Amino acid sequence: MSAVKIKQISDKDVDIVVENFDIAYLNSVRRLSLSEVPVLAIDDVVILENTSPVYDEVLAHRLGMIPLVTPVDRYSLPSECDCNNPSGCPKCRVMIVLDASAGESPRTVYSGELICPEDKDVKPVSDRIPIVKLAPNQKVKVEAYARMGRGKDHAKWQAANIAVLLEAKNGKGMYELKLETNGSYKASTLLTKSIQLLQKQIKTISEAVGEV
Amino acid sequence: MLIPVRCFTCGSLVGDKYEDFKARVETGEDPSKVLDSLGVKRYCCRRMLLSAFEIVDYEIPYYEAIERRRKELLGS
């Protein structure tokens, strides 16, 4: 009989010990959590105005790297969405706007100023990430589109920061799986999502084999 | 230019901790203890904060000077 013991769990990380279970499956879960679980990240940026000392491309890259809280099962990958629209539809894309200007004194623009008018659940993981610094009278006006994506395509879509599988200290055939998220998903959601993904992939393979 | 949003190696969020880190180190606290209390535990993330340098702070005074000059010209 295989048994699972939760060693430690919080919103940010999960640590489980699994007994009598095939290590290959556990490793698949680990790898899927790192590179396959889709999360939201800003993908397209329309720069309407940027007079800040930060270049347009640097600004766009910084916006992309900001981890966004992803509502579970609300958005689908653009490649799997049924809209067939290259620019996306409300099911596979969210708009995020940023409109900031400095008055008489320099100031820093933080991620808390990013507004998502279409979906109140989509927001940056932290409100205190500096995006740009503005000198007096400078302005940044940006329209950005967040999409779902996979870690294997870009690091901004990586759901797990850390995913390790190791042999547990006490006992043979016991393995410890540690996952740490960047806050886009809760750690428990990330773990269940990776397991669901593995089940889905195995189903796809067995169906394909069945047809042969 | 500014502090990177995420750690280059593991992808964990570090950008939001920099200002707090900098302010506390400037008051004379031990950087390693500040990093511990901010929950930055891996050395890849710790070096992000320890070695960060915000060059924008050196650029902004020039833009301020341009702005002052513009106002002077408009005023005269």
PDB file of C-alpha atoms in Angstrom:
ATOM      1  CA  MET A   1       0.000   0.000   0.000  1.00  0.00           C
ATOM      2  CA  SER A   2       1.268   3.428  -0.794  1.00  0.00           C
ATOM      3  CA  ALA A   3       0.820   6.190   1.723  1.00  0.00           C
ATOM      4  CA  VAL A   4       1.163   9.949   1.556  1.00  0.00           C
ATOM      5  CA  LYS A   5       2.118  12.036   4.535  1.00  0.00           C
ATOM      6  CA  ILE A   6       1.992  15.818   4.489  1.00  0.00           C
ATOM      7  CA  LYS A   7       5.132  17.015   6.198  1.00  0.00           C
ATOM      8  CA  GLN A   8       4.538  20.705   5.834  1.00  0.00           C
ATOM      9  CA  ILE A   9       2.021  22.847   3.968  1.00  0.00           C
ATOM     10  CA  SER A  10       1.426  26.573   3.574  1.00  0.00           C
ATOM     11  CA  ASP A  11       0.152  28.868   0.819  1.00  0.00           C
ATOM     12  CA  LYS A  12       3.646  29.124  -0.588  1.00  0.00           C
ATOM     13  CA  ASP A  13       5.129  25.662  -0.203  1.00  0.00           C
ATOM     14  CA  VAL A  14       4.171  22.056   0.202  1.00  0.00           C
ATOM     15  CA  ASP A  15       6.300  19.137   1.368  1.00  0.00           C
ATOM     16  CA  ILE A  16       4.957  15.594   1.121  1.00  0.00           C
ATOM     17  CA  VAL A  17       6.455  12.202   1.915  1.00  0.00           C
ATOM     18  CA  VAL A  18       5.270   9.317  -0.242  1.00  0.00           C
ATOM     19  CA  GLU A  19       5.790   5.664   0.665  1.00  0.00           C
ATOM     20  CA  ASN A  20       5.767   2.623  -1.658  1.00  0.00           C
ATOM     21  CA  PHE A  21       5.209   4.562  -4.813  1.00  0.00           C
ATOM     22  CA  ASP A  22       6.950   4.566  -8.178  1.00  0.00           C
ATOM     23  CA  ILE A  23       9.574   7.311  -8.237  1.00  0.00           C
ATOM     24  CA  ALA A  24       9.034   7.854 -11.980  1.00  0.00           C
ATOM     25  CA  TYR A  25       5.508   9.160 -11.402  1.00  0.00           C
ATOM     26  CA  LEU A  26       6.678  11.454  -8.641  1.00  0.00           C
ATOM     27  CA  ASN A  27       9.404  12.792 -10.876  1.00  0.00           C
ATOM     28  CA  SER A  28       6.832  13.422 -13.623  1.00  0.00           C
ATOM     29  CA  VAL A  29       4.763  15.446 -11.165  1.00  0.00           C
ATOM     30  CA  ARG A  30       7.869  17.424 -10.217  1.00  0.00           C
ATOM     31  CA  ARG A  31       8.771  18.144 -13.819  1.00  0.00           C
ATOM     32  CA  LEU A  32       5.206  19.057 -14.789  1.00  0.00           C
ATOM     33  CA  SER A  33       4.928  21.536 -11.927  1.00  0.00           C
ATOM     34  CA  LEU A  34       8.075  23.286 -13.153  1.00  0.00           C
ATOM     35  CA  SER A  35       7.453  23.427 -16.870  1.00  0.00           C
ATOM     36  CA  GLU A  36       3.893  22.522 -17.816  1.00  0.00           C
ATOM     37  CA  VAL A  37       1.348  23.956 -15.371  1.00  0.00           C
ATOM     38  CA  PRO A  38      -0.114  27.048 -17.080  1.00  0.00           C
ATOM     39  CA  VAL A  39      -0.185  30.391 -15.244  1.00  0.00           C
ATOM     40  CA  LEU A  40      -1.035  33.949 -16.204  1.00  0.00           C
ATOM     41  CA  ALA A  41       1.652  36.464 -17.133  1.00  0.00           C
ATOM     42  CA  ILE A  42       1.679  39.648 -19.159  1.00  0.00           C
ATOM     43  CA  ASP A  43       2.524  38.715 -22.745  1.00  0.00           C
ATOM     44  CA  ASP A  44       1.619  41.650 -24.992  1.00  0.00           C
ATOM     45  CA  VAL A  45       2.358  45.239 -24.034  1.00  0.00           C
ATOM     46  CA  VAL A  46       1.076  48.262 -25.944  1.00  0.00           C
ATOM     47  CA  ILE A  47       3.101  51.287 -24.876  1.00  0.00           C
ATOM     48  CA  LEU A  48       0.904  54.346 -25.318  1.00  0.00           C
ATOM     49  CA  GLU A  49       3.267  56.743 -23.608  1.00  0.00           C
ATOM     50  CA  ASN A  50       6.651  56.298 -21.963  1.00  0.00           C
ATOM     51  CA  THR A  51       8.791  59.299 -21.097  1.00  0.00           C
ATOM     52  CA  SER A  52      10.527  57.522 -18.183  1.00  0.00           C
ATOM     53  CA  PRO A  53      14.280  56.750 -18.109  1.00  0.00           C
ATOM     54  CA  VAL A  54      13.394  53.046 -18.499  1.00  0.00           C
ATOM     55  CA  TYR A  55      13.329  51.876 -22.126  1.00  0.00           C
ATOM     56  CA  ASP A  56      10.117  50.454 -23.624  1.00  0.00           C
ATOM     57  CA  GLU A  57      11.548  46.932 -23.925  1.00  0.00           C
ATOM     58  CA  VAL A  58      12.880  46.932 -20.366  1.00  0.00           C
ATOM     59  CA  LEU A  59       9.499  48.128 -19.112  1.00  0.00           C
ATOM     60  CA  ALA A  60       7.706  45.403 -21.088  1.00  0.00           C
ATOM     61  CA  HIS A  61      10.074  42.753 -19.738  1.00  0.00           C
ATOM     62  CA  ARG A  62       9.592  43.913 -16.148  1.00  0.00           C
ATOM     63  CA  LEU A  63       5.807  43.841 -16.583  1.00  0.00           C
ATOM     64  CA  GLY A  64       6.035  40.318 -17.972  1.00  0.00           C
ATOM     65  CA  MET A  65       8.078  39.041 -15.032  1.00  0.00           C
ATOM     66  CA  ILE A  66       5.525  40.231 -12.433  1.00  0.00           C
ATOM     67  CA  PRO A  67       3.801  37.120 -11.045  1.00  0.00           C
ATOM     68  CA  LEU A  68      -0.001  37.390 -11.277  1.00  0.00           C
ATOM     69  CA  VAL A  69      -2.540  35.681  -9.034  1.00  0.00           C
ATOM     70  CA  THR A  70      -4.186  33.191 -11.408  1.00  0.00           C
ATOM     71  CA  PRO A  71      -7.831  32.206 -10.816  1.00  0.00           C
ATOM     72  CA  VAL A  72      -8.012  28.394 -10.996  1.00  0.00           C
ATOM     73  CA  ASP A  73      -9.594  26.993 -14.203  1.00  0.00           C
ATOM     74  CA  ARG A  74     -10.899  30.379 -15.379  1.00  0.00           C
ATOM     75  CA  TYR A  75      -8.514  30.913 -18.266  1.00  0.00           C
ATOM     76  CA  SER A  76      -7.320  28.527 -20.936  1.00  0.00           C
ATOM     77  CA  LEU A  77      -4.123  28.404 -22.947  1.00  0.00           C
ATOM     78  CA  PRO A  78      -4.445  30.381 -26.219  1.00  0.00           C
ATOM     79  CA  SER A  79      -3.498  27.190 -28.116  1.00  0.00           C
ATOM     80  CA  GLU A  80      -6.304  25.233 -26.436  1.00  0.00           C
ATOM     81  CA  CYS A  81      -8.928  27.990 -26.529  1.00  0.00           C
ATOM     82  CA  ASP A  82     -11.891  27.452 -28.875  1.00  0.00           C
ATOM     83  CA  CYS A  83     -12.003  31.102 -29.989  1.00  0.00           C
ATOM     84  CA  ASN A  84      -9.499  30.605 -32.875  1.00  0.00           C
ATOM     85  CA  ASN A  85      -8.695  34.281 -32.656  1.00  0.00           C
ATOM     86  CA  PRO A  86      -4.965  35.117 -32.771  1.00  0.00           C
ATOM     87  CA  SER A  87      -5.483  38.152 -30.542  1.00  0.00           C
ATOM     88  CA  GLY A  88      -7.481  36.154 -28.007  1.00  0.00           C
ATOM     89  CA  CYS A  89     -10.891  36.249 -26.380  1.00  0.00           C
ATOM     90  CA  PRO A  90     -12.106  36.906 -22.786  1.00  0.00           C
ATOM     91  CA  LYS A  91     -11.446  33.219 -22.009  1.00  0.00           C
ATOM     92  CA  CYS A  92      -7.752  33.271 -22.879  1.00  0.00           C
ATOM     93  CA  ARG A  93      -6.668  36.873 -22.323  1.00  0.00           C
ATOM     94  CA  VAL A  94      -7.037  39.653 -19.722  1.00  0.00           C
ATOM     95  CA  MET A  95      -6.272  43.319 -20.123  1.00  0.00           C
ATOM     96  CA  ILE A  96      -4.180  45.090 -17.509  1.00  0.00           C
ATOM     97  CA  VAL A  97      -3.635  48.839 -17.572  1.00  0.00           C
ATOM     98  CA  LEU A  98      -1.050  51.093 -16.014  1.00  0.00           C
ATOM     99  CA  ASP A  99      -1.343  54.867 -16.036  1.00  0.00           C
ATOM    100  CA  ALA A 100       1.129  56.676 -13.827  1.00  0.00           C
ATOM    101  CA  SER A 101       2.710  60.092 -13.849  1.00  0.00           C
ATOM    102  CA  ALA A 102       5.010  62.033 -11.563  1.00  0.00           C
ATOM    103  CA  GLY A 103       4.093  65.497 -10.369  1.00  0.00           C
ATOM    104  CA  GLU A 104       6.667  67.922  -9.041  1.00  0.00           C
ATOM    105  CA  SER A 105       8.919  65.325  -7.416  1.00  0.00           C
ATOM    106  CA  PRO A 106      10.389  61.995  -8.605  1.00  0.00           C
ATOM    107  CA  ARG A 107       8.555  58.835  -7.624  1.00  0.00           C
ATOM    108  CA  THR A 108       8.513  55.066  -8.030  1.00  0.00           C
ATOM    109  CA  VAL A 109       5.650  53.286  -9.777  1.00  0.00           C
ATOM    110  CA  TYR A 110       4.708  50.051  -8.009  1.00  0.00           C
ATOM    111  CA  SER A 111       2.862  46.952  -9.188  1.00  0.00           C
ATOM    112  CA  GLY A 112      -0.066  48.002  -6.964  1.00  0.00           C
ATOM    113  CA  GLU A 113      -0.912  50.552  -9.659  1.00  0.00           C
ATOM    114  CA  LEU A 114      -1.621  47.855 -12.246  1.00  0.00           C
ATOM    115  CA  ILE A 115      -5.375  47.659 -12.744  1.00  0.00           C
ATOM    116  CA  CYS A 116      -7.268  44.783 -14.292  1.00  0.00           C
ATOM    117  CA  PRO A 117     -10.717  46.191 -15.135  1.00  0.00           C
ATOM    118  CA  GLU A 118     -12.088  42.930 -16.586  1.00  0.00           C
ATOM    119  CA  ASP A 119     -11.333  40.575 -13.712  1.00  0.00           C
ATOM    120  CA  LYS A 120     -10.908  41.642 -10.103  1.00  0.00           C
ATOM    121  CA  ASP A 121      -9.248  38.339  -9.123  1.00  0.00           C
ATOM    122  CA  VAL A 122      -6.282  38.915 -11.423  1.00  0.00           C
ATOM    123  CA  LYS A 123      -3.738  41.036  -9.604  1.00  0.00           C
ATOM    124  CA  PRO A 124      -0.002  41.084  -8.943  1.00  0.00           C
ATOM    125  CA  VAL A 125       1.181  38.746  -6.188  1.00  0.00           C
ATOM    126  CA  SER A 126       2.707  41.729  -4.389  1.00  0.00           C
ATOM    127  CA  ASP A 127       1.756  45.408  -4.525  1.00  0.00           C
ATOM    128  CA  ARG A 128       5.293  46.559  -3.760  1.00  0.00           C
ATOM    129  CA  ILE A 129       7.244  45.514  -6.867  1.00  0.00           C
ATOM    130  CA  PRO A 130       8.944  48.591  -8.367  1.00  0.00           C
ATOM    131  CA  ILE A 131       8.192  48.882 -12.098  1.00  0.00           C
ATOM    132  CA  VAL A 132       9.723  52.238 -13.096  1.00  0.00           C
ATOM    133  CA  LYS A 133      11.101  55.334 -11.489  1.00  0.00           C
ATOM    134  CA  LEU A 134       9.804  58.644 -12.817  1.00  0.00           C
ATOM    135  CA  ALA A 135      11.428  62.074 -12.776  1.00  0.00           C
ATOM    136  CA  PRO A 136       9.177  65.178 -12.488  1.00  0.00           C
ATOM    137  CA  ASN A 137       6.546  65.448 -15.227  1.00  0.00           C
ATOM    138  CA  GLN A 138       7.353  62.041 -16.701  1.00  0.00           C
ATOM    139  CA  LYS A 139       4.579  59.676 -17.628  1.00  0.00           C
ATOM    140  CA  VAL A 140       4.000  56.000 -18.310  1.00  0.00           C
ATOM    141  CA  LYS A 141       0.801  54.786 -19.949  1.00  0.00           C
ATOM    142  CA  VAL A 142       0.594  51.126 -20.854  1.00  0.00           C
ATOM    143  CA  GLU A 143      -2.036  48.662 -21.995  1.00  0.00           C
ATOM    144  CA  ALA A 144      -0.962  45.074 -21.391  1.00  0.00           C
ATOM    145  CA  TYR A 145      -2.493  41.701 -22.125  1.00  0.00           C
ATOM    146  CA  ALA A 146      -1.921  38.740 -19.838  1.00  0.00           C
ATOM    147  CA  ARG A 147      -2.142  35.223 -21.203  1.00  0.00           C
ATOM    148  CA  MET A 148      -1.785  31.711 -19.868  1.00  0.00           C
ATOM    149  CA  GLY A 149       1.487  30.028 -20.709  1.00  0.00           C
ATOM    150  CA  ARG A 150       3.909  27.277 -19.744  1.00  0.00           C
ATOM    151  CA  GLY A 151       7.207  27.419 -17.944  1.00  0.00           C
ATOM    152  CA  LYS A 152       8.969  25.641 -20.799  1.00  0.00           C
ATOM    153  CA  ASP A 153       8.169  28.581 -23.087  1.00  0.00           C
ATOM    154  CA  HIS A 154       9.304  31.397 -20.790  1.00  0.00           C
ATOM    155  CA  ALA A 155      10.415  31.703 -17.165  1.00  0.00           C
ATOM    156  CA  LYS A 156       7.623  34.226 -16.504  1.00  0.00           C
ATOM    157  CA  TRP A 157       5.112  31.369 -16.877  1.00  0.00           C
ATOM    158  CA  GLN A 158       6.881  29.110 -14.406  1.00  0.00           C
ATOM    159  CA  ALA A 159       4.395  28.150 -11.685  1.00  0.00           C
ATOM    160  CA  ALA A 160       6.915  26.544  -9.319  1.00  0.00           C
ATOM    161  CA  ASN A 161      10.163  28.136  -8.208  1.00  0.00           C
ATOM    162  CA  ILE A 162      11.491  25.056  -6.554  1.00  0.00           C
ATOM    163  CA  ALA A 163      10.507  21.446  -7.135  1.00  0.00           C
ATOM    164  CA  VAL A 164      12.713  18.769  -5.652  1.00  0.00           C
ATOM    165  CA  LEU A 165      12.341  15.046  -5.217  1.00  0.00           C
ATOM    166  CA  LEU A 166      14.647  13.284  -2.810  1.00  0.00           C
ATOM    167  CA  GLU A 167      14.889  10.087  -0.856  1.00  0.00           C
ATOM    168  CA  ALA A 168      13.424  10.613   2.613  1.00  0.00           C
ATOM    169  CA  LYS A 169      15.958  10.377   5.417  1.00  0.00           C
ATOM    170  CA  ASN A 170      14.178   7.685   7.384  1.00  0.00           C
ATOM    171  CA  GLY A 171      13.562   4.575   5.394  1.00  0.00           C
ATOM    172  CA  LYS A 172      13.980   2.978   2.016  1.00  0.00           C
ATOM    173  CA  GLY A 173      11.364   3.463  -0.685  1.00  0.00           C
ATOM    174  CA  MET A 174      10.196   6.727   0.861  1.00  0.00           C
ATOM    175  CA  TYR A 175      10.436   9.847  -1.225  1.00  0.00           C
ATOM    176  CA  GLU A 176       9.997  13.468  -0.350  1.00  0.00           C
ATOM    177  CA  LEU A 177       8.522  15.932  -2.845  1.00  0.00           C
ATOM    178  CA  LYS A 178       8.968  19.631  -2.143  1.00  0.00           C
ATOM    179  CA  LEU A 179       7.252  22.329  -4.171  1.00  0.00           C
ATOM    180  CA  GLU A 180       7.451  26.085  -3.779  1.00  0.00           C
ATOM    181  CA  THR A 181       5.259  28.492  -5.765  1.00  0.00           C
ATOM    182  CA  ASN A 182       5.794  32.135  -6.607  1.00  0.00           C
ATOM    183  CA  GLY A 183       2.273  32.954  -5.394  1.00  0.00           C
ATOM    184  CA  SER A 184       0.315  32.635  -8.667  1.00  0.00           C
ATOM    185  CA  TYR A 185      -1.276  29.457  -7.320  1.00  0.00           C
ATOM    186  CA  LYS A 186      -1.509  28.138  -3.803  1.00  0.00           C
ATOM    187  CA  ALA A 187       0.997  25.312  -3.278  1.00  0.00           C
ATOM    188  CA  SER A 188      -1.776  22.732  -2.808  1.00  0.00           C
ATOM    189  CA  THR A 189      -3.446  23.864  -6.065  1.00  0.00           C
ATOM    190  CA  LEU A 190      -0.137  23.591  -7.883  1.00  0.00           C
ATOM    191  CA  LEU A 191       0.331  20.014  -6.680  1.00  0.00           C
ATOM    192  CA  THR A 192      -3.194  18.917  -7.691  1.00  0.00           C
ATOM    193  CA  LYS A 193      -2.846  20.728 -11.024  1.00  0.00           C
ATOM    194  CA  SER A 194       0.388  18.876 -11.832  1.00  0.00           C
ATOM    195  CA  ILE A 195      -1.195  15.534 -10.908  1.00  0.00           C
ATOM    196  CA  GLN A 196      -4.260  16.285 -13.082  1.00  0.00           C
ATOM    197  CA  LEU A 197      -1.954  17.182 -15.938  1.00  0.00           C
ATOM    198  CA  LEU A 198      -0.077  13.882 -15.588  1.00  0.00           C
ATOM    199  CA  GLN A 199      -3.378  11.966 -15.603  1.00  0.00           C
ATOM    200  CA  LYS A 200      -4.468  13.862 -18.714  1.00  0.00           C
ATOM    201  CA  GLN A 201      -1.192  13.125 -20.508  1.00  0.00           C
ATOM    202  CA  ILE A 202      -1.276   9.426 -19.616  1.00  0.00           C
ATOM    203  CA  LYS A 203      -4.869   9.265 -20.878  1.00  0.00           C
ATOM    204  CA  THR A 204      -3.847  10.887 -24.164  1.00  0.00           C
ATOM    205  CA  ILE A 205      -1.029   8.353 -24.617  1.00  0.00           C
ATOM    206  CA  SER A 206      -3.162   5.328 -23.756  1.00  0.00           C
ATOM    207  CA  GLU A 207      -5.887   6.476 -26.143  1.00  0.00           C
ATOM    208  CA  ALA A 208      -3.322   6.969 -28.908  1.00  0.00           C
ATOM    209  CA  VAL A 209      -1.866   3.499 -28.228  1.00  0.00           C
ATOM    210  CA  GLY A 210      -5.361   2.019 -28.237  1.00  0.00           C
ATOM    211  CA  GLU A 211      -5.929   3.284 -31.755  1.00  0.00           C
ATOM    212  CA  VAL A 212      -2.843   1.543 -33.116  1.00  0.00           C
TER     213      VAL A 212
ATOM    214  CA  MET B   1      18.630  49.827 -13.938  1.00  0.00           C
ATOM    215  CA  LEU B   2      16.165  48.842 -11.223  1.00  0.00           C
ATOM    216  CA  ILE B   3      16.112  45.801  -8.973  1.00  0.00           C
ATOM    217  CA  PRO B   4      15.122  42.739 -11.061  1.00  0.00           C
ATOM    218  CA  VAL B   5      11.574  41.559 -10.430  1.00  0.00           C
ATOM    219  CA  ARG B   6      12.521  37.901  -9.997  1.00  0.00           C
ATOM    220  CA  CYS B   7      15.581  35.925  -9.051  1.00  0.00           C
ATOM    221  CA  PHE B   8      17.568  35.048 -12.204  1.00  0.00           C
ATOM    222  CA  THR B   9      18.142  31.468 -11.104  1.00  0.00           C
ATOM    223  CA  CYS B  10      14.999  30.181  -9.392  1.00  0.00           C
ATOM    224  CA  GLY B  11      12.384  32.735 -10.473  1.00  0.00           C
ATOM    225  CA  SER B  12      11.221  33.619  -6.984  1.00  0.00           C
ATOM    226  CA  LEU B  13       9.934  37.158  -6.427  1.00  0.00           C
ATOM    227  CA  VAL B  14      12.596  39.458  -4.982  1.00  0.00           C
ATOM    228  CA  GLY B  15      11.697  42.908  -6.370  1.00  0.00           C
ATOM    229  CA  ASP B  16       9.199  43.778  -3.655  1.00  0.00           C
ATOM    230  CA  LYS B  17      11.717  43.181  -0.862  1.00  0.00           C
ATOM    231  CA  TYR B  18      14.520  45.431  -2.073  1.00  0.00           C
ATOM    232  CA  GLU B  19      13.387  48.771  -0.647  1.00  0.00           C
ATOM    233  CA  ASP B  20      12.772  47.284   2.759  1.00  0.00           C
ATOM    234  CA  PHE B  21      16.145  45.504   2.591  1.00  0.00           C
ATOM    235  CA  LYS B  22      18.005  48.653   1.553  1.00  0.00           C
ATOM    236  CA  ALA B  23      16.385  50.837   4.199  1.00  0.00           C
ATOM    237  CA  ARG B  24      17.165  48.342   6.958  1.00  0.00           C
ATOM    238  CA  VAL B  25      20.764  47.770   5.879  1.00  0.00           C
ATOM    239  CA  GLU B  26      21.325  51.523   5.808  1.00  0.00           C
ATOM    240  CA  THR B  27      20.295  51.743   9.453  1.00  0.00           C
ATOM    241  CA  GLY B  28      23.186  49.398  10.251  1.00  0.00           C
ATOM    242  CA  GLU B  29      21.443  46.024  10.480  1.00  0.00           C
ATOM    243  CA  ASP B  30      23.338  42.898   9.437  1.00  0.00           C
ATOM    244  CA  PRO B  31      22.365  42.141   5.809  1.00  0.00           C
ATOM    245  CA  SER B  32      22.265  38.381   6.395  1.00  0.00           C
ATOM    246  CA  LYS B  33      19.810  38.787   9.279  1.00  0.00           C
ATOM    247  CA  VAL B  34      17.657  41.185   7.224  1.00  0.00           C
ATOM    248  CA  LEU B  35      17.529  38.629   4.394  1.00  0.00           C
ATOM    249  CA  ASP B  36      16.566  35.890   6.850  1.00  0.00           C
ATOM    250  CA  SER B  37      13.739  37.981   8.278  1.00  0.00           C
ATOM    251  CA  LEU B  38      12.476  38.843   4.776  1.00  0.00           C
ATOM    252  CA  GLY B  39      12.243  35.119   4.039  1.00  0.00           C
ATOM    253  CA  VAL B  40      14.934  35.084   1.337  1.00  0.00           C
ATOM    254  CA  LYS B  41      16.529  31.736   2.098  1.00  0.00           C
ATOM    255  CA  ARG B  42      18.371  30.490  -1.003  1.00  0.00           C
ATOM    256  CA  TYR B  43      21.727  31.980  -1.946  1.00  0.00           C
ATOM    257  CA  CYS B  44      20.570  32.624  -5.529  1.00  0.00           C
ATOM    258  CA  CYS B  45      17.871  35.010  -4.281  1.00  0.00           C
ATOM    259  CA  ARG B  46      20.096  36.494  -1.575  1.00  0.00           C
ATOM    260  CA  ARG B  47      22.760  37.588  -4.085  1.00  0.00           C
ATOM    261  CA  MET B  48      20.012  39.336  -6.114  1.00  0.00           C
ATOM    262  CA  LEU B  49      19.372  41.730  -3.226  1.00  0.00           C
ATOM    263  CA  LEU B  50      22.947  41.895  -1.934  1.00  0.00           C
ATOM    264  CA  SER B  51      24.488  42.815  -5.277  1.00  0.00           C
ATOM    265  CA  ALA B  52      21.690  45.037  -6.620  1.00  0.00           C
ATOM    266  CA  PHE B  53      22.528  48.558  -7.672  1.00  0.00           C
ATOM    267  CA  GLU B  54      19.870  50.961  -8.929  1.00  0.00           C
ATOM    268  CA  ILE B  55      21.531  53.083 -11.589  1.00  0.00           C
ATOM    269  CA  VAL B  56      18.226  54.917 -12.316  1.00  0.00           C
ATOM    270  CA  ASP B  57      18.815  56.910  -9.152  1.00  0.00           C
ATOM    271  CA  TYR B  58      21.842  58.437 -10.866  1.00  0.00           C
ATOM    272  CA  GLU B  59      19.887  59.220 -14.031  1.00  0.00           C
ATOM    273  CA  ILE B  60      16.894  60.940 -12.459  1.00  0.00           C
ATOM    274  CA  PRO B  61      18.789  64.112 -11.342  1.00  0.00           C
ATOM    275  CA  TYR B  62      19.633  64.793 -15.017  1.00  0.00           C
ATOM    276  CA  TYR B  63      15.952  64.623 -15.958  1.00  0.00           C
ATOM    277  CA  GLU B  64      15.176  66.888 -13.023  1.00  0.00           C
ATOM    278  CA  ALA B  65      17.743  69.385 -14.346  1.00  0.00           C
ATOM    279  CA  ILE B  66      16.183  69.238 -17.820  1.00  0.00           C
ATOM    280  CA  GLU B  67      12.791  69.916 -16.268  1.00  0.00           C
ATOM    281  CA  ARG B  68      14.136  72.886 -14.272  1.00  0.00           C
ATOM    282  CA  ARG B  69      15.774  74.334 -17.393  1.00  0.00           C
ATOM    283  CA  ARG B  70      12.527  73.915 -19.362  1.00  0.00           C
ATOM    284  CA  LYS B  71      10.632  75.822 -16.681  1.00  0.00           C
ATOM    285  CA  GLU B  72      13.261  78.587 -16.650  1.00  0.00           C
ATOM    286  CA  LEU B  73      12.987  78.997 -20.411  1.00  0.00           C
ATOM    287  CA  LEU B  74       9.195  79.049 -20.234  1.00  0.00           C
ATOM    288  CA  GLY B  75       9.288  81.553 -17.370  1.00  0.00           C
ATOM    289  CA  SER B  76      11.594  84.054 -19.077  1.00  0.00           C
TER     290      SER B  76
END
